[in-house]
Each structure stands twice: as C-alpha cells, then as structure tokens.
C-alpha cells in the first residue's frame, strides 16, 4: 500500500509539536492517578492542540492559517502553565520544567516566524 502524506506534515514546527506531545505523554504517565482527569488530561489536550491547529489551518487562506496559529500559540502558553503546576505540585523536577519551557519557547518562536512569513506572502 502506498504511503500517503499531507502538506502540513512537512512543516518543522508541526514535527516539533509532535515531539513535545511525546514528552508530555511520558511526563503525565508519572502523575498521580488523581490527576488523570485533571492536570494530566489538560496538559495532554493543550499539547495536542498545538499540532492539531497547525494541521487544521495549513492549506487554508493565509488569514485563516494565521488564526489557527494564534490558537496554537495560546495552547503552547497553556502548556507553560501546566508544566509550572506540575513542577509546583512535585510531579516533575525543575529540570523537566525548564526543558518543557525551552521546547515551548522554541515552538512559539517557530509559530511567530511562520506568521511573519504568511504576512509577507
């Protein structure tokens, strides 16, 4: 069977967002059971939302894609808060929180760069 790919899958920001999702899933597996429908669920949803919105907006008009990229940025900011809460509650170490923040800062920069490109085009 022939492999099928979609145009958004070639975006490096989309690939980085998927990498971040992998990290969030690993981290939330160690959270207490009581957080299954709380912080774990919210962190996973917010992380997934980044790549979902990049995928949903790609191929639309530049204005629409920009709107979806703004939603992706807001989801990345949610992830910052989720990581902070996880650290403050002792679910992750400071080094993991810092790593999350670094990855999210990079994603936000990449999204902003893509938005600049859309405005120029």
PDB file of C-alpha atoms in Angstrom:
ATOM      1  CA  UNK A   1       0.000   0.000   0.000  1.00  0.00           C
ATOM      2  CA  UNK A   2       1.281   3.435  -0.942  1.00  0.00           C
ATOM      3  CA  UNK A   3       2.137   5.815   1.894  1.00  0.00           C
ATOM      4  CA  UNK A   4       0.006   8.951   1.975  1.00  0.00           C
ATOM      5  CA  UNK A   5       1.280  12.230   3.367  1.00  0.00           C
ATOM      6  CA  UNK A   6      -0.225  15.648   3.892  1.00  0.00           C
ATOM      7  CA  UNK A   7       1.355  19.059   3.317  1.00  0.00           C
ATOM      8  CA  UNK A   8       1.292  20.094   6.991  1.00  0.00           C
ATOM      9  CA  UNK A   9       3.389  17.055   7.929  1.00  0.00           C
ATOM     10  CA  UNK A  10       6.391  18.650   6.213  1.00  0.00           C
ATOM     11  CA  UNK A  11       6.356  21.699   8.480  1.00  0.00           C
ATOM     12  CA  UNK A  12       9.191  21.587  11.013  1.00  0.00           C
ATOM     13  CA  UNK A  13       7.014  23.374  13.570  1.00  0.00           C
ATOM     14  CA  UNK A  14       4.446  20.577  13.247  1.00  0.00           C
ATOM     15  CA  UNK A  15       7.172  17.951  13.787  1.00  0.00           C
ATOM     16  CA  UNK A  16       8.481  19.828  16.852  1.00  0.00           C
ATOM     17  CA  UNK A  17       4.944  19.997  18.235  1.00  0.00           C
ATOM     18  CA  UNK A  18       4.639  16.208  17.858  1.00  0.00           C
ATOM     19  CA  UNK A  19       7.944  15.770  19.704  1.00  0.00           C
ATOM     20  CA  UNK A  20       6.578  17.893  22.537  1.00  0.00           C
ATOM     21  CA  UNK A  21       3.408  15.780  22.694  1.00  0.00           C
ATOM     22  CA  UNK A  22       5.567  12.667  23.102  1.00  0.00           C
ATOM     23  CA  UNK A  23       7.298  14.314  26.063  1.00  0.00           C
ATOM     24  CA  UNK A  24       4.017  15.349  27.678  1.00  0.00           C
ATOM     25  CA  UNK A  25       2.615  11.823  27.403  1.00  0.00           C
ATOM     26  CA  UNK A  26       5.773  10.439  29.066  1.00  0.00           C
ATOM     27  CA  UNK A  27       5.621  13.001  31.851  1.00  0.00           C
ATOM     28  CA  UNK A  28       1.929  12.633  32.615  1.00  0.00           C
ATOM     29  CA  UNK A  29       2.283   8.854  32.965  1.00  0.00           C
ATOM     30  CA  UNK A  30       4.085   9.536  36.251  1.00  0.00           C
ATOM     31  CA  UNK A  31       1.456  11.958  37.598  1.00  0.00           C
ATOM     32  CA  UNK A  32      -0.742  10.680  40.430  1.00  0.00           C
ATOM     33  CA  UNK A  33      -3.922   8.807  39.487  1.00  0.00           C
ATOM     34  CA  UNK A  34      -5.992  11.644  40.996  1.00  0.00           C
ATOM     35  CA  UNK A  35      -4.737  13.882  38.154  1.00  0.00           C
ATOM     36  CA  UNK A  36      -5.985  11.562  35.388  1.00  0.00           C
ATOM     37  CA  UNK A  37      -8.984  13.797  34.658  1.00  0.00           C
ATOM     38  CA  UNK A  38      -7.322  16.965  35.893  1.00  0.00           C
ATOM     39  CA  UNK A  39      -3.855  18.221  35.128  1.00  0.00           C
ATOM     40  CA  UNK A  40      -2.787  15.176  33.075  1.00  0.00           C
ATOM     41  CA  UNK A  41      -5.773  15.491  30.789  1.00  0.00           C
ATOM     42  CA  UNK A  42      -5.417  19.268  30.418  1.00  0.00           C
ATOM     43  CA  UNK A  43      -1.673  19.079  29.710  1.00  0.00           C
ATOM     44  CA  UNK A  44      -2.205  16.419  27.030  1.00  0.00           C
ATOM     45  CA  UNK A  45      -5.111  18.324  25.443  1.00  0.00           C
ATOM     46  CA  UNK A  46      -3.154  21.587  25.335  1.00  0.00           C
ATOM     47  CA  UNK A  47      -0.050  19.886  23.885  1.00  0.00           C
ATOM     48  CA  UNK A  48      -2.104  18.097  21.230  1.00  0.00           C
ATOM     49  CA  UNK A  49      -3.902  21.322  20.370  1.00  0.00           C
ATOM     50  CA  UNK A  50      -0.654  22.885  19.145  1.00  0.00           C
ATOM     51  CA  UNK A  51      -0.137  20.397  16.320  1.00  0.00           C
ATOM     52  CA  UNK A  52      -3.871  19.953  15.681  1.00  0.00           C
ATOM     53  CA  UNK A  53      -4.291  23.659  14.972  1.00  0.00           C
ATOM     54  CA  UNK A  54      -1.204  23.801  12.770  1.00  0.00           C
ATOM     55  CA  UNK A  55      -2.612  20.894  10.749  1.00  0.00           C
ATOM     56  CA  UNK A  56      -6.124  22.320  10.613  1.00  0.00           C
ATOM     57  CA  UNK A  57      -5.010  25.732   9.388  1.00  0.00           C
ATOM     58  CA  UNK A  58      -2.443  24.628   6.804  1.00  0.00           C
ATOM     59  CA  UNK A  59      -3.802  24.807   3.280  1.00  0.00           C
ATOM     60  CA  UNK A  60      -6.434  27.376   4.181  1.00  0.00           C
ATOM     61  CA  UNK A  61      -6.071  31.054   3.336  1.00  0.00           C
ATOM     62  CA  UNK A  62      -3.168  32.859   4.978  1.00  0.00           C
ATOM     63  CA  UNK A  63      -5.620  34.766   7.203  1.00  0.00           C
ATOM     64  CA  UNK A  64      -7.297  31.541   8.342  1.00  0.00           C
ATOM     65  CA  UNK A  65      -3.965  29.782   8.863  1.00  0.00           C
ATOM     66  CA  UNK A  66      -2.815  32.755  10.950  1.00  0.00           C
ATOM     67  CA  UNK A  67      -5.945  32.417  13.100  1.00  0.00           C
ATOM     68  CA  UNK A  68      -5.206  28.734  13.740  1.00  0.00           C
ATOM     69  CA  UNK A  69      -1.570  29.563  14.506  1.00  0.00           C
ATOM     70  CA  UNK A  70      -2.779  32.038  17.144  1.00  0.00           C
ATOM     71  CA  UNK A  71      -4.801  29.251  18.731  1.00  0.00           C
ATOM     72  CA  UNK A  72      -1.701  27.019  18.635  1.00  0.00           C
ATOM     73  CA  UNK A  73       0.286  29.763  20.395  1.00  0.00           C
ATOM     74  CA  UNK A  74      -2.356  30.019  23.102  1.00  0.00           C
ATOM     75  CA  UNK A  75      -2.216  26.265  23.598  1.00  0.00           C
ATOM     76  CA  UNK A  76       1.562  26.464  23.983  1.00  0.00           C
ATOM     77  CA  UNK A  77       1.068  29.081  26.689  1.00  0.00           C
ATOM     78  CA  UNK A  78      -1.394  26.733  28.424  1.00  0.00           C
ATOM     79  CA  UNK A  79       1.341  24.107  28.397  1.00  0.00           C
ATOM     80  CA  UNK A  80       3.691  26.525  30.176  1.00  0.00           C
ATOM     81  CA  UNK A  81       1.141  26.841  32.974  1.00  0.00           C
ATOM     82  CA  UNK A  82       0.547  23.065  33.098  1.00  0.00           C
ATOM     83  CA  UNK A  83       4.292  22.478  33.380  1.00  0.00           C
ATOM     84  CA  UNK A  84       4.584  25.084  36.131  1.00  0.00           C
ATOM     85  CA  UNK A  85       1.743  23.486  38.078  1.00  0.00           C
ATOM     86  CA  UNK A  86       3.264  20.026  37.619  1.00  0.00           C
ATOM     87  CA  UNK A  87       6.567  21.298  38.999  1.00  0.00           C
ATOM     88  CA  UNK A  88       4.949  23.137  41.911  1.00  0.00           C
ATOM     89  CA  UNK A  89       2.979  20.027  42.840  1.00  0.00           C
ATOM     90  CA  UNK A  90       6.139  17.900  42.722  1.00  0.00           C
ATOM     91  CA  UNK A  91       5.062  15.826  39.712  1.00  0.00           C
ATOM     92  CA  UNK A  92       8.100  16.819  37.644  1.00  0.00           C
ATOM     93  CA  UNK A  93      11.570  18.074  38.523  1.00  0.00           C
ATOM     94  CA  UNK A  94      12.720  21.627  37.895  1.00  0.00           C
ATOM     95  CA  UNK A  95      14.994  20.414  35.096  1.00  0.00           C
ATOM     96  CA  UNK A  96      11.987  18.904  33.269  1.00  0.00           C
ATOM     97  CA  UNK A  97      10.000  22.123  33.736  1.00  0.00           C
ATOM     98  CA  UNK A  98      12.915  24.088  32.283  1.00  0.00           C
ATOM     99  CA  UNK A  99      13.167  21.652  29.370  1.00  0.00           C
ATOM    100  CA  UNK A 100       9.421  21.999  28.707  1.00  0.00           C
ATOM    101  CA  UNK A 101       9.732  25.787  28.774  1.00  0.00           C
ATOM    102  CA  UNK A 102      12.657  25.695  26.354  1.00  0.00           C
ATOM    103  CA  UNK A 103      10.746  23.491  23.909  1.00  0.00           C
ATOM    104  CA  UNK A 104       7.659  25.693  24.176  1.00  0.00           C
ATOM    105  CA  UNK A 105       9.695  28.881  23.677  1.00  0.00           C
ATOM    106  CA  UNK A 106      11.157  27.339  20.529  1.00  0.00           C
ATOM    107  CA  UNK A 107       7.686  26.348  19.292  1.00  0.00           C
ATOM    108  CA  UNK A 108       6.366  29.856  19.946  1.00  0.00           C
ATOM    109  CA  UNK A 109       9.277  31.372  18.001  1.00  0.00           C
ATOM    110  CA  UNK A 110       8.710  28.986  15.107  1.00  0.00           C
ATOM    111  CA  UNK A 111       4.991  29.780  15.017  1.00  0.00           C
ATOM    112  CA  UNK A 112       5.718  33.517  15.121  1.00  0.00           C
ATOM    113  CA  UNK A 113       8.190  33.081  12.254  1.00  0.00           C
ATOM    114  CA  UNK A 114       5.583  31.231  10.224  1.00  0.00           C
ATOM    115  CA  UNK A 115       3.097  34.013  10.918  1.00  0.00           C
ATOM    116  CA  UNK A 116       5.612  36.622   9.700  1.00  0.00           C
ATOM    117  CA  UNK A 117       6.119  34.577   6.536  1.00  0.00           C
ATOM    118  CA  UNK A 118       2.345  34.429   5.958  1.00  0.00           C
ATOM    119  CA  UNK A 119       2.028  38.198   6.315  1.00  0.00           C
ATOM    120  CA  UNK A 120       4.814  38.770   3.773  1.00  0.00           C
ATOM    121  CA  UNK A 121       3.285  36.293   1.315  1.00  0.00           C
TER     122      UNK A 121
END
